[in-house]
Amino acid sequence: MRTTWLLTALGASAFAVASPVNVERAVSDSPFSLYAYGTGLSGLRLFTSGNATYVGNYELVGDDQAAPVIFTKQDDDTLTGSPDTSVTSTASWSNITFYVPSPSSSKHAVGFAKSVGDVPEIVTEFIFYGAWIATIDTTGTLQTLWYVTPTETDGIYSLKWNATGDSTEGKITIALRTTAPAS
Ligand SMILES: *[C@@H]1O[C@H](CO)[C@@H](O)[C@H](O)[C@H]1NC(C)=O
Ligand SMILES: *[C@@H]1O[C@H](CO)[C@@H](O)[C@H](O)[C@H]1NC(C)=O
Ligand SMILES: *[C@@H]1O[C@H](CO)[C@@H](O)[C@H](O)[C@H]1NC(C)=O
Protein backbone atom coordinates (compact mmCIF):
# COMPACT_ATOMS: atom_id res chain seq x y z
CA MET A 1 0.00 0.00 0.00
CA ARG A 2 2.71 2.42 1.03
CA THR A 3 4.82 1.56 -2.02
CA THR A 4 1.88 2.08 -4.35
CA TRP A 5 1.17 5.46 -2.81
CA LEU A 6 4.75 6.55 -3.10
CA LEU A 7 5.04 5.50 -6.74
CA THR A 8 1.80 7.27 -7.56
CA ALA A 9 3.06 10.29 -5.72
CA LEU A 10 6.34 10.34 -7.59
CA GLY A 11 4.57 9.93 -10.90
CA ALA A 12 2.14 12.73 -10.12
CA SER A 13 4.59 15.17 -8.67
CA ALA A 14 8.17 14.03 -8.35
CA PHE A 15 9.43 17.44 -7.39
CA ALA A 16 6.94 18.07 -4.62
CA VAL A 17 7.46 14.68 -3.03
CA ALA A 18 11.24 14.42 -3.38
CA SER A 19 11.94 16.84 -0.57
CA PRO A 20 9.47 15.60 2.08
CA VAL A 21 10.76 12.07 1.62
CA ASN A 22 14.27 13.27 2.41
CA VAL A 23 13.16 15.27 5.40
CA GLU A 24 11.06 12.34 6.56
CA ARG A 25 14.23 10.33 7.14
CA ALA A 26 15.57 12.97 9.50
CA VAL A 27 12.32 12.96 11.48
CA SER A 28 12.21 9.18 11.70
CA ASP A 29 15.65 8.94 13.29
CA SER A 30 14.54 9.80 16.79
CA PRO A 31 11.35 9.91 18.84
CA PHE A 32 9.41 13.18 18.67
CA SER A 33 6.36 14.97 20.04
CA LEU A 34 3.65 16.89 18.22
CA TYR A 35 2.46 20.44 18.89
CA ALA A 36 -0.61 22.34 17.64
CA TYR A 37 -0.23 25.83 16.21
CA GLY A 38 -3.13 28.05 15.15
CA THR A 39 -5.04 31.16 16.11
CA GLY A 40 -4.76 31.32 19.93
CA LEU A 41 -2.77 28.06 20.07
CA SER A 42 0.95 28.68 20.35
CA GLY A 43 2.28 25.13 20.31
CA LEU A 44 0.02 23.01 22.55
CA ARG A 45 1.42 19.53 23.05
CA LEU A 46 -0.53 16.45 21.97
CA PHE A 47 -1.66 14.12 24.75
CA THR A 48 -3.98 11.15 25.21
CA SER A 49 -5.34 8.84 27.88
CA GLY A 50 -4.88 5.97 25.43
CA ASN A 51 -7.50 6.62 22.77
CA ALA A 52 -8.88 10.07 21.91
CA THR A 53 -6.32 12.81 21.23
CA TYR A 54 -6.14 16.27 22.78
CA VAL A 55 -3.78 19.21 22.82
CA GLY A 56 -3.00 21.34 25.87
CA ASN A 57 -1.82 20.74 29.41
CA TYR A 58 -2.58 17.07 30.24
CA GLU A 59 -2.39 17.86 33.99
CA LEU A 60 -5.65 19.83 33.78
CA VAL A 61 -7.80 16.76 33.00
CA GLY A 62 -7.12 15.03 36.33
CA ASP A 63 -6.78 11.57 34.78
CA ASP A 64 -3.78 9.44 35.77
CA GLN A 65 -3.85 7.85 32.29
CA ALA A 66 -3.38 11.22 30.59
CA ALA A 67 0.16 11.83 29.32
CA PRO A 68 1.97 13.69 26.55
CA VAL A 69 2.86 11.36 23.71
CA ILE A 70 6.31 10.43 22.47
CA PHE A 71 6.00 9.17 18.89
CA THR A 72 8.21 6.67 17.11
CA LYS A 73 8.03 6.28 13.35
CA GLN A 74 7.97 2.64 12.26
CA ASP A 75 9.45 1.30 9.02
CA ASP A 76 5.95 1.05 7.51
CA ASP A 77 5.32 4.79 8.12
CA THR A 78 2.92 4.18 10.97
CA LEU A 79 3.48 6.14 14.17
CA THR A 80 3.36 4.48 17.56
CA GLY A 81 2.89 6.47 20.73
CA SER A 82 4.03 5.97 24.30
CA PRO A 83 3.70 8.20 27.40
CA ASP A 84 6.43 10.76 28.03
CA THR A 85 7.76 9.17 31.21
CA SER A 86 10.04 12.14 31.84
CA VAL A 87 6.94 14.10 32.95
CA THR A 88 4.55 11.42 34.22
CA SER A 89 4.83 7.73 35.04
CA THR A 90 1.21 6.84 35.89
CA ALA A 91 -0.14 6.02 32.40
CA SER A 92 -0.33 2.29 31.66
CA TRP A 93 -0.83 2.41 27.86
CA SER A 94 2.11 2.17 25.48
CA ASN A 95 3.05 1.53 21.86
CA ILE A 96 -0.37 2.45 20.49
CA THR A 97 -0.94 3.34 16.83
CA PHE A 98 -1.94 6.85 15.75
CA TYR A 99 -4.76 7.24 13.20
CA VAL A 100 -6.96 9.73 11.37
CA PRO A 101 -10.26 8.96 9.59
CA SER A 102 -9.91 7.85 5.99
CA PRO A 103 -11.32 9.95 3.09
CA SER A 104 -14.29 7.56 2.88
CA SER A 105 -15.20 8.12 6.54
CA SER A 106 -17.58 10.82 7.74
CA LYS A 107 -15.95 10.74 11.20
CA HIS A 108 -13.58 13.38 12.55
CA ALA A 109 -12.03 11.65 15.57
CA VAL A 110 -8.25 11.31 15.65
CA GLY A 111 -7.00 8.69 18.04
CA PHE A 112 -4.81 5.82 19.02
CA ALA A 113 -5.60 2.12 18.74
CA LYS A 114 -3.98 -0.94 20.27
CA SER A 115 -4.86 -2.90 17.18
CA VAL A 116 -5.74 -0.94 14.07
CA GLY A 117 -7.86 -3.84 12.85
CA ASP A 118 -10.33 -2.85 15.57
CA VAL A 119 -11.02 0.56 14.03
CA PRO A 120 -12.79 0.84 10.65
CA GLU A 121 -11.95 3.39 7.95
CA ILE A 122 -8.72 4.87 9.17
CA VAL A 123 -5.37 6.00 7.80
CA THR A 124 -2.30 5.09 9.86
CA GLU A 125 0.54 6.06 7.49
CA PHE A 126 1.97 9.55 7.78
CA ILE A 127 4.49 11.63 5.92
CA PHE A 128 6.48 14.65 7.06
CA TYR A 129 6.88 17.84 5.11
CA GLY A 130 9.62 19.53 7.07
CA ALA A 131 8.26 19.63 10.62
CA TRP A 132 4.65 19.32 9.40
CA ILE A 133 2.81 16.02 9.63
CA ALA A 134 0.46 15.06 6.80
CA THR A 135 -1.11 12.12 5.04
CA ILE A 136 -0.66 11.45 1.34
CA ASP A 137 -3.65 10.42 -0.76
CA THR A 138 -3.81 8.05 -3.73
CA THR A 139 -3.18 10.92 -6.16
CA GLY A 140 0.00 11.93 -4.32
CA THR A 141 -1.48 15.03 -2.73
CA LEU A 142 -0.42 15.83 0.82
CA GLN A 143 -3.38 16.33 3.15
CA THR A 144 -3.17 18.34 6.33
CA LEU A 145 -6.73 18.58 7.63
CA TRP A 146 -5.97 19.02 11.35
CA TYR A 147 -8.29 21.15 13.44
CA VAL A 148 -9.32 21.36 17.08
CA THR A 149 -12.55 21.95 18.97
CA PRO A 150 -12.81 23.29 22.54
CA THR A 151 -13.48 20.86 25.40
CA GLU A 152 -15.16 21.55 28.74
CA THR A 153 -11.71 22.31 30.15
CA ASP A 154 -10.29 25.73 29.29
CA GLY A 155 -7.08 25.44 27.30
CA ILE A 156 -7.68 21.82 26.29
CA TYR A 157 -8.87 21.04 22.79
CA SER A 158 -9.88 17.83 21.01
CA LEU A 159 -7.64 17.10 18.03
CA LYS A 160 -9.64 16.26 14.90
CA TRP A 161 -9.28 15.70 11.15
CA ASN A 162 -11.25 17.05 8.16
CA ALA A 163 -13.69 19.72 9.35
CA THR A 164 -15.96 19.16 6.31
CA GLY A 165 -19.36 18.32 7.75
CA ASP A 166 -18.47 19.22 11.36
CA SER A 167 -20.68 22.04 12.60
CA THR A 168 -19.13 22.19 16.11
CA GLU A 169 -18.80 25.77 17.39
CA GLY A 170 -15.32 27.15 17.90
CA LYS A 171 -13.39 25.01 15.42
CA ILE A 172 -9.82 26.19 14.89
CA THR A 173 -7.70 25.06 11.94
CA ILE A 174 -4.23 24.13 13.11
CA ALA A 175 -0.84 22.99 11.90
CA LEU A 176 0.50 19.96 13.74
CA ARG A 177 4.26 20.10 13.90
CA THR A 178 7.19 18.35 15.54
CA THR A 179 8.66 21.69 16.62
CA ALA A 180 8.19 22.62 20.28
CA PRO A 181 7.28 26.25 21.00
CA ALA A 182 10.17 28.52 21.95
CA SER A 183 10.15 28.82 25.74
C1 LIG B 1 -12.04 5.59 21.33
O1 LIG B 1 -12.56 6.88 21.13
C2 LIG B 1 -13.62 6.90 20.17
C3 LIG B 1 -13.95 8.36 19.90
O2 LIG B 1 -13.99 9.13 21.07
C4 LIG B 1 -14.79 6.09 20.72
O3 LIG B 1 -15.83 6.09 19.79
C5 LIG B 1 -14.32 4.66 20.96
O4 LIG B 1 -15.33 3.90 21.54
C6 LIG B 1 -13.09 4.63 21.86
N1 LIG B 1 -12.55 3.29 21.87
C7 LIG B 1 -12.14 2.72 22.99
C8 LIG B 1 -11.56 1.36 22.83
O5 LIG B 1 -12.23 3.25 24.09
C1 LIG C 1 5.20 -1.50 18.78
O1 LIG C 1 4.22 -1.67 17.79
C2 LIG C 1 4.78 -1.92 16.49
C3 LIG C 1 3.64 -1.90 15.48
O2 LIG C 1 2.44 -2.40 16.01
C4 LIG C 1 5.56 -3.22 16.52
O3 LIG C 1 6.12 -3.47 15.26
C5 LIG C 1 6.66 -3.09 17.55
O4 LIG C 1 7.35 -4.31 17.67
C6 LIG C 1 6.10 -2.70 18.91
N1 LIG C 1 7.19 -2.39 19.82
C7 LIG C 1 7.19 -2.79 21.08
C8 LIG C 1 8.38 -2.35 21.88
O5 LIG C 1 6.29 -3.46 21.58
C1 LIG D 1 -13.43 15.00 4.24
O1 LIG D 1 -14.76 14.71 4.61
C2 LIG D 1 -15.68 14.69 3.52
C3 LIG D 1 -17.07 14.55 4.11
O2 LIG D 1 -17.16 13.45 4.98
C4 LIG D 1 -15.30 13.54 2.60
O3 LIG D 1 -16.18 13.50 1.50
C5 LIG D 1 -13.88 13.76 2.09
O4 LIG D 1 -13.47 12.66 1.31
C6 LIG D 1 -12.93 13.92 3.28
N1 LIG D 1 -11.61 14.28 2.76
C7 LIG D 1 -10.50 13.69 3.18
C8 LIG D 1 -9.26 14.09 2.47
O5 LIG D 1 -10.47 12.88 4.10
PDB file of C-alpha atoms and ligand atoms in Angstrom:
ATOM      1  CA  MET A   1       0.000   0.000   0.000  1.00  0.00           C
ATOM      2  CA  ARG A   2       2.706   2.419   1.029  1.00  0.00           C
ATOM      3  CA  THR A   3       4.819   1.561  -2.017  1.00  0.00           C
ATOM      4  CA  THR A   4       1.879   2.084  -4.346  1.00  0.00           C
ATOM      5  CA  TRP A   5       1.170   5.461  -2.806  1.00  0.00           C
ATOM      6  CA  LEU A   6       4.752   6.552  -3.096  1.00  0.00           C
ATOM      7  CA  LEU A   7       5.037   5.498  -6.739  1.00  0.00           C
ATOM      8  CA  THR A   8       1.797   7.267  -7.558  1.00  0.00           C
ATOM      9  CA  ALA A   9       3.059  10.286  -5.721  1.00  0.00           C
ATOM     10  CA  LEU A  10       6.341  10.337  -7.587  1.00  0.00           C
ATOM     11  CA  GLY A  11       4.567   9.933 -10.900  1.00  0.00           C
ATOM     12  CA  ALA A  12       2.138  12.730 -10.125  1.00  0.00           C
ATOM     13  CA  SER A  13       4.588  15.175  -8.672  1.00  0.00           C
ATOM     14  CA  ALA A  14       8.167  14.034  -8.352  1.00  0.00           C
ATOM     15  CA  PHE A  15       9.435  17.444  -7.389  1.00  0.00           C
ATOM     16  CA  ALA A  16       6.936  18.069  -4.623  1.00  0.00           C
ATOM     17  CA  VAL A  17       7.457  14.685  -3.034  1.00  0.00           C
ATOM     18  CA  ALA A  18      11.238  14.425  -3.384  1.00  0.00           C
ATOM     19  CA  SER A  19      11.936  16.835  -0.574  1.00  0.00           C
ATOM     20  CA  PRO A  20       9.474  15.601   2.082  1.00  0.00           C
ATOM     21  CA  VAL A  21      10.758  12.066   1.616  1.00  0.00           C
ATOM     22  CA  ASN A  22      14.268  13.274   2.406  1.00  0.00           C
ATOM     23  CA  VAL A  23      13.157  15.273   5.397  1.00  0.00           C
ATOM     24  CA  GLU A  24      11.061  12.344   6.561  1.00  0.00           C
ATOM     25  CA  ARG A  25      14.232  10.329   7.139  1.00  0.00           C
ATOM     26  CA  ALA A  26      15.575  12.965   9.495  1.00  0.00           C
ATOM     27  CA  VAL A  27      12.315  12.963  11.478  1.00  0.00           C
ATOM     28  CA  SER A  28      12.209   9.181  11.695  1.00  0.00           C
ATOM     29  CA  ASP A  29      15.646   8.943  13.289  1.00  0.00           C
ATOM     30  CA  SER A  30      14.545   9.800  16.786  1.00  0.00           C
ATOM     31  CA  PRO A  31      11.350   9.914  18.838  1.00  0.00           C
ATOM     32  CA  PHE A  32       9.406  13.181  18.668  1.00  0.00           C
ATOM     33  CA  SER A  33       6.361  14.968  20.044  1.00  0.00           C
ATOM     34  CA  LEU A  34       3.650  16.890  18.216  1.00  0.00           C
ATOM     35  CA  TYR A  35       2.456  20.440  18.893  1.00  0.00           C
ATOM     36  CA  ALA A  36      -0.613  22.337  17.639  1.00  0.00           C
ATOM     37  CA  TYR A  37      -0.231  25.832  16.206  1.00  0.00           C
ATOM     38  CA  GLY A  38      -3.126  28.049  15.154  1.00  0.00           C
ATOM     39  CA  THR A  39      -5.043  31.156  16.114  1.00  0.00           C
ATOM     40  CA  GLY A  40      -4.763  31.315  19.927  1.00  0.00           C
ATOM     41  CA  LEU A  41      -2.770  28.057  20.074  1.00  0.00           C
ATOM     42  CA  SER A  42       0.950  28.676  20.351  1.00  0.00           C
ATOM     43  CA  GLY A  43       2.281  25.132  20.309  1.00  0.00           C
ATOM     44  CA  LEU A  44       0.020  23.014  22.547  1.00  0.00           C
ATOM     45  CA  ARG A  45       1.415  19.528  23.054  1.00  0.00           C
ATOM     46  CA  LEU A  46      -0.529  16.450  21.965  1.00  0.00           C
ATOM     47  CA  PHE A  47      -1.663  14.116  24.755  1.00  0.00           C
ATOM     48  CA  THR A  48      -3.982  11.151  25.207  1.00  0.00           C
ATOM     49  CA  SER A  49      -5.340   8.842  27.876  1.00  0.00           C
ATOM     50  CA  GLY A  50      -4.884   5.970  25.433  1.00  0.00           C
ATOM     51  CA  ASN A  51      -7.501   6.616  22.772  1.00  0.00           C
ATOM     52  CA  ALA A  52      -8.881  10.065  21.906  1.00  0.00           C
ATOM     53  CA  THR A  53      -6.319  12.812  21.235  1.00  0.00           C
ATOM     54  CA  TYR A  54      -6.141  16.266  22.785  1.00  0.00           C
ATOM     55  CA  VAL A  55      -3.776  19.213  22.823  1.00  0.00           C
ATOM     56  CA  GLY A  56      -3.001  21.341  25.866  1.00  0.00           C
ATOM     57  CA  ASN A  57      -1.823  20.735  29.412  1.00  0.00           C
ATOM     58  CA  TYR A  58      -2.580  17.070  30.245  1.00  0.00           C
ATOM     59  CA  GLU A  59      -2.389  17.861  33.987  1.00  0.00           C
ATOM     60  CA  LEU A  60      -5.654  19.826  33.783  1.00  0.00           C
ATOM     61  CA  VAL A  61      -7.796  16.758  32.996  1.00  0.00           C
ATOM     62  CA  GLY A  62      -7.116  15.028  36.335  1.00  0.00           C
ATOM     63  CA  ASP A  63      -6.780  11.567  34.781  1.00  0.00           C
ATOM     64  CA  ASP A  64      -3.784   9.442  35.773  1.00  0.00           C
ATOM     65  CA  GLN A  65      -3.847   7.849  32.294  1.00  0.00           C
ATOM     66  CA  ALA A  66      -3.376  11.224  30.590  1.00  0.00           C
ATOM     67  CA  ALA A  67       0.161  11.828  29.319  1.00  0.00           C
ATOM     68  CA  PRO A  68       1.967  13.693  26.548  1.00  0.00           C
ATOM     69  CA  VAL A  69       2.858  11.356  23.706  1.00  0.00           C
ATOM     70  CA  ILE A  70       6.310  10.434  22.466  1.00  0.00           C
ATOM     71  CA  PHE A  71       6.004   9.167  18.886  1.00  0.00           C
ATOM     72  CA  THR A  72       8.210   6.666  17.106  1.00  0.00           C
ATOM     73  CA  LYS A  73       8.035   6.279  13.353  1.00  0.00           C
ATOM     74  CA  GLN A  74       7.967   2.638  12.262  1.00  0.00           C
ATOM     75  CA  ASP A  75       9.450   1.300   9.019  1.00  0.00           C
ATOM     76  CA  ASP A  76       5.953   1.046   7.513  1.00  0.00           C
ATOM     77  CA  ASP A  77       5.320   4.786   8.121  1.00  0.00           C
ATOM     78  CA  THR A  78       2.922   4.175  10.971  1.00  0.00           C
ATOM     79  CA  LEU A  79       3.481   6.135  14.172  1.00  0.00           C
ATOM     80  CA  THR A  80       3.356   4.480  17.556  1.00  0.00           C
ATOM     81  CA  GLY A  81       2.895   6.474  20.730  1.00  0.00           C
ATOM     82  CA  SER A  82       4.027   5.971  24.304  1.00  0.00           C
ATOM     83  CA  PRO A  83       3.701   8.196  27.401  1.00  0.00           C
ATOM     84  CA  ASP A  84       6.433  10.760  28.033  1.00  0.00           C
ATOM     85  CA  THR A  85       7.762   9.173  31.208  1.00  0.00           C
ATOM     86  CA  SER A  86      10.041  12.140  31.837  1.00  0.00           C
ATOM     87  CA  VAL A  87       6.943  14.098  32.947  1.00  0.00           C
ATOM     88  CA  THR A  88       4.546  11.421  34.220  1.00  0.00           C
ATOM     89  CA  SER A  89       4.825   7.726  35.041  1.00  0.00           C
ATOM     90  CA  THR A  90       1.213   6.841  35.892  1.00  0.00           C
ATOM     91  CA  ALA A  91      -0.141   6.023  32.403  1.00  0.00           C
ATOM     92  CA  SER A  92      -0.333   2.290  31.663  1.00  0.00           C
ATOM     93  CA  TRP A  93      -0.827   2.408  27.861  1.00  0.00           C
ATOM     94  CA  SER A  94       2.108   2.171  25.480  1.00  0.00           C
ATOM     95  CA  ASN A  95       3.049   1.528  21.858  1.00  0.00           C
ATOM     96  CA  ILE A  96      -0.375   2.452  20.487  1.00  0.00           C
ATOM     97  CA  THR A  97      -0.936   3.336  16.825  1.00  0.00           C
ATOM     98  CA  PHE A  98      -1.942   6.845  15.746  1.00  0.00           C
ATOM     99  CA  TYR A  99      -4.758   7.236  13.201  1.00  0.00           C
ATOM    100  CA  VAL A 100      -6.960   9.725  11.368  1.00  0.00           C
ATOM    101  CA  PRO A 101     -10.265   8.965   9.594  1.00  0.00           C
ATOM    102  CA  SER A 102      -9.908   7.851   5.986  1.00  0.00           C
ATOM    103  CA  PRO A 103     -11.321   9.947   3.093  1.00  0.00           C
ATOM    104  CA  SER A 104     -14.294   7.556   2.878  1.00  0.00           C
ATOM    105  CA  SER A 105     -15.199   8.122   6.538  1.00  0.00           C
ATOM    106  CA  SER A 106     -17.575  10.823   7.740  1.00  0.00           C
ATOM    107  CA  LYS A 107     -15.947  10.739  11.200  1.00  0.00           C
ATOM    108  CA  HIS A 108     -13.578  13.384  12.552  1.00  0.00           C
ATOM    109  CA  ALA A 109     -12.032  11.645  15.568  1.00  0.00           C
ATOM    110  CA  VAL A 110      -8.253  11.311  15.648  1.00  0.00           C
ATOM    111  CA  GLY A 111      -7.000   8.693  18.038  1.00  0.00           C
ATOM    112  CA  PHE A 112      -4.806   5.817  19.019  1.00  0.00           C
ATOM    113  CA  ALA A 113      -5.602   2.125  18.744  1.00  0.00           C
ATOM    114  CA  LYS A 114      -3.978  -0.944  20.268  1.00  0.00           C
ATOM    115  CA  SER A 115      -4.865  -2.905  17.179  1.00  0.00           C
ATOM    116  CA  VAL A 116      -5.737  -0.935  14.070  1.00  0.00           C
ATOM    117  CA  GLY A 117      -7.856  -3.840  12.849  1.00  0.00           C
ATOM    118  CA  ASP A 118     -10.330  -2.847  15.574  1.00  0.00           C
ATOM    119  CA  VAL A 119     -11.019   0.555  14.032  1.00  0.00           C
ATOM    120  CA  PRO A 120     -12.791   0.837  10.651  1.00  0.00           C
ATOM    121  CA  GLU A 121     -11.947   3.390   7.946  1.00  0.00           C
ATOM    122  CA  ILE A 122      -8.718   4.867   9.168  1.00  0.00           C
ATOM    123  CA  VAL A 123      -5.369   6.002   7.801  1.00  0.00           C
ATOM    124  CA  THR A 124      -2.297   5.092   9.859  1.00  0.00           C
ATOM    125  CA  GLU A 125       0.545   6.058   7.491  1.00  0.00           C
ATOM    126  CA  PHE A 126       1.969   9.547   7.782  1.00  0.00           C
ATOM    127  CA  ILE A 127       4.494  11.629   5.921  1.00  0.00           C
ATOM    128  CA  PHE A 128       6.481  14.649   7.060  1.00  0.00           C
ATOM    129  CA  TYR A 129       6.881  17.839   5.109  1.00  0.00           C
ATOM    130  CA  GLY A 130       9.621  19.525   7.069  1.00  0.00           C
ATOM    131  CA  ALA A 131       8.259  19.629  10.616  1.00  0.00           C
ATOM    132  CA  TRP A 132       4.646  19.315   9.400  1.00  0.00           C
ATOM    133  CA  ILE A 133       2.807  16.023   9.630  1.00  0.00           C
ATOM    134  CA  ALA A 134       0.462  15.064   6.799  1.00  0.00           C
ATOM    135  CA  THR A 135      -1.113  12.122   5.036  1.00  0.00           C
ATOM    136  CA  ILE A 136      -0.662  11.447   1.344  1.00  0.00           C
ATOM    137  CA  ASP A 137      -3.650  10.420  -0.756  1.00  0.00           C
ATOM    138  CA  THR A 138      -3.814   8.048  -3.726  1.00  0.00           C
ATOM    139  CA  THR A 139      -3.181  10.924  -6.162  1.00  0.00           C
ATOM    140  CA  GLY A 140      -0.003  11.925  -4.317  1.00  0.00           C
ATOM    141  CA  THR A 141      -1.484  15.026  -2.730  1.00  0.00           C
ATOM    142  CA  LEU A 142      -0.418  15.825   0.823  1.00  0.00           C
ATOM    143  CA  GLN A 143      -3.382  16.326   3.154  1.00  0.00           C
ATOM    144  CA  THR A 144      -3.174  18.345   6.333  1.00  0.00           C
ATOM    145  CA  LEU A 145      -6.727  18.584   7.634  1.00  0.00           C
ATOM    146  CA  TRP A 146      -5.973  19.023  11.349  1.00  0.00           C
ATOM    147  CA  TYR A 147      -8.291  21.154  13.442  1.00  0.00           C
ATOM    148  CA  VAL A 148      -9.324  21.357  17.081  1.00  0.00           C
ATOM    149  CA  THR A 149     -12.554  21.950  18.971  1.00  0.00           C
ATOM    150  CA  PRO A 150     -12.813  23.291  22.535  1.00  0.00           C
ATOM    151  CA  THR A 151     -13.483  20.864  25.397  1.00  0.00           C
ATOM    152  CA  GLU A 152     -15.161  21.552  28.740  1.00  0.00           C
ATOM    153  CA  THR A 153     -11.711  22.309  30.151  1.00  0.00           C
ATOM    154  CA  ASP A 154     -10.286  25.733  29.294  1.00  0.00           C
ATOM    155  CA  GLY A 155      -7.076  25.435  27.295  1.00  0.00           C
ATOM    156  CA  ILE A 156      -7.677  21.817  26.287  1.00  0.00           C
ATOM    157  CA  TYR A 157      -8.872  21.035  22.788  1.00  0.00           C
ATOM    158  CA  SER A 158      -9.880  17.828  21.006  1.00  0.00           C
ATOM    159  CA  LEU A 159      -7.644  17.101  18.033  1.00  0.00           C
ATOM    160  CA  LYS A 160      -9.644  16.260  14.899  1.00  0.00           C
ATOM    161  CA  TRP A 161      -9.284  15.705  11.153  1.00  0.00           C
ATOM    162  CA  ASN A 162     -11.247  17.055   8.159  1.00  0.00           C
ATOM    163  CA  ALA A 163     -13.688  19.719   9.351  1.00  0.00           C
ATOM    164  CA  THR A 164     -15.961  19.158   6.314  1.00  0.00           C
ATOM    165  CA  GLY A 165     -19.365  18.318   7.753  1.00  0.00           C
ATOM    166  CA  ASP A 166     -18.474  19.219  11.363  1.00  0.00           C
ATOM    167  CA  SER A 167     -20.675  22.038  12.600  1.00  0.00           C
ATOM    168  CA  THR A 168     -19.128  22.191  16.110  1.00  0.00           C
ATOM    169  CA  GLU A 169     -18.797  25.773  17.394  1.00  0.00           C
ATOM    170  CA  GLY A 170     -15.319  27.146  17.895  1.00  0.00           C
ATOM    171  CA  LYS A 171     -13.391  25.014  15.419  1.00  0.00           C
ATOM    172  CA  ILE A 172      -9.819  26.188  14.885  1.00  0.00           C
ATOM    173  CA  THR A 173      -7.698  25.061  11.936  1.00  0.00           C
ATOM    174  CA  ILE A 174      -4.233  24.134  13.108  1.00  0.00           C
ATOM    175  CA  ALA A 175      -0.841  22.988  11.901  1.00  0.00           C
ATOM    176  CA  LEU A 176       0.498  19.959  13.741  1.00  0.00           C
ATOM    177  CA  ARG A 177       4.259  20.095  13.902  1.00  0.00           C
ATOM    178  CA  THR A 178       7.187  18.350  15.540  1.00  0.00           C
ATOM    179  CA  THR A 179       8.655  21.692  16.622  1.00  0.00           C
ATOM    180  CA  ALA A 180       8.186  22.622  20.283  1.00  0.00           C
ATOM    181  CA  PRO A 181       7.284  26.247  21.004  1.00  0.00           C
ATOM    182  CA  ALA A 182      10.169  28.521  21.953  1.00  0.00           C
ATOM    183  CA  SER A 183      10.150  28.816  25.739  1.00  0.00           C
TER     184      SER A 183
HETATM  185  C1  LIG B   1     -12.040   5.587  21.331  1.00  0.00           C
HETATM  186  O1  LIG B   1     -12.561   6.879  21.125  1.00  0.00           O
HETATM  187  C2  LIG B   1     -13.624   6.901  20.173  1.00  0.00           C
HETATM  188  C3  LIG B   1     -13.955   8.358  19.901  1.00  0.00           C
HETATM  189  O2  LIG B   1     -13.993   9.134  21.066  1.00  0.00           O
HETATM  190  C4  LIG B   1     -14.786   6.089  20.718  1.00  0.00           C
HETATM  191  O3  LIG B   1     -15.829   6.091  19.793  1.00  0.00           O
HETATM  192  C5  LIG B   1     -14.320   4.665  20.960  1.00  0.00           C
HETATM  193  O4  LIG B   1     -15.327   3.900  21.545  1.00  0.00           O
HETATM  194  C6  LIG B   1     -13.090   4.630  21.861  1.00  0.00           C
HETATM  195  N1  LIG B   1     -12.548   3.285  21.872  1.00  0.00           N
HETATM  196  C7  LIG B   1     -12.139   2.724  22.987  1.00  0.00           C
HETATM  197  C8  LIG B   1     -11.556   1.360  22.831  1.00  0.00           C
HETATM  198  O5  LIG B   1     -12.233   3.250  24.085  1.00  0.00           O
HETATM  199  C1  LIG B   2       5.198  -1.496  18.785  1.00  0.00           C
HETATM  200  O1  LIG B   2       4.222  -1.674  17.785  1.00  0.00           O
HETATM  201  C2  LIG B   2       4.782  -1.920  16.492  1.00  0.00           C
HETATM  202  C3  LIG B   2       3.643  -1.905  15.481  1.00  0.00           C
HETATM  203  O2  LIG B   2       2.444  -2.402  16.005  1.00  0.00           O
HETATM  204  C4  LIG B   2       5.558  -3.217  16.524  1.00  0.00           C
HETATM  205  O3  LIG B   2       6.119  -3.466  15.261  1.00  0.00           O
HETATM  206  C5  LIG B   2       6.656  -3.090  17.553  1.00  0.00           C
HETATM  207  O4  LIG B   2       7.346  -4.307  17.671  1.00  0.00           O
HETATM  208  C6  LIG B   2       6.099  -2.705  18.914  1.00  0.00           C
HETATM  209  N1  LIG B   2       7.189  -2.390  19.823  1.00  0.00           N
HETATM  210  C7  LIG B   2       7.194  -2.785  21.079  1.00  0.00           C
HETATM  211  C8  LIG B   2       8.378  -2.349  21.877  1.00  0.00           C
HETATM  212  O5  LIG B   2       6.293  -3.457  21.578  1.00  0.00           O
HETATM  213  C1  LIG B   3     -13.430  14.998   4.239  1.00  0.00           C
HETATM  214  O1  LIG B   3     -14.758  14.714   4.614  1.00  0.00           O
HETATM  215  C2  LIG B   3     -15.677  14.690   3.522  1.00  0.00           C
HETATM  216  C3  LIG B   3     -17.075  14.547   4.115  1.00  0.00           C
HETATM  217  O2  LIG B   3     -17.162  13.452   4.980  1.00  0.00           O
HETATM  218  C4  LIG B   3     -15.303  13.539   2.604  1.00  0.00           C
HETATM  219  O3  LIG B   3     -16.182  13.504   1.498  1.00  0.00           O
HETATM  220  C5  LIG B   3     -13.880  13.759   2.093  1.00  0.00           C
HETATM  221  O4  LIG B   3     -13.467  12.665   1.311  1.00  0.00           O
HETATM  222  C6  LIG B   3     -12.930  13.924   3.277  1.00  0.00           C
HETATM  223  N1  LIG B   3     -11.610  14.278   2.761  1.00  0.00           N
HETATM  224  C7  LIG B   3     -10.498  13.689   3.179  1.00  0.00           C
HETATM  225  C8  LIG B   3      -9.264  14.089   2.472  1.00  0.00           C
HETATM  226  O5  LIG B   3     -10.470  12.885   4.101  1.00  0.00           O
END
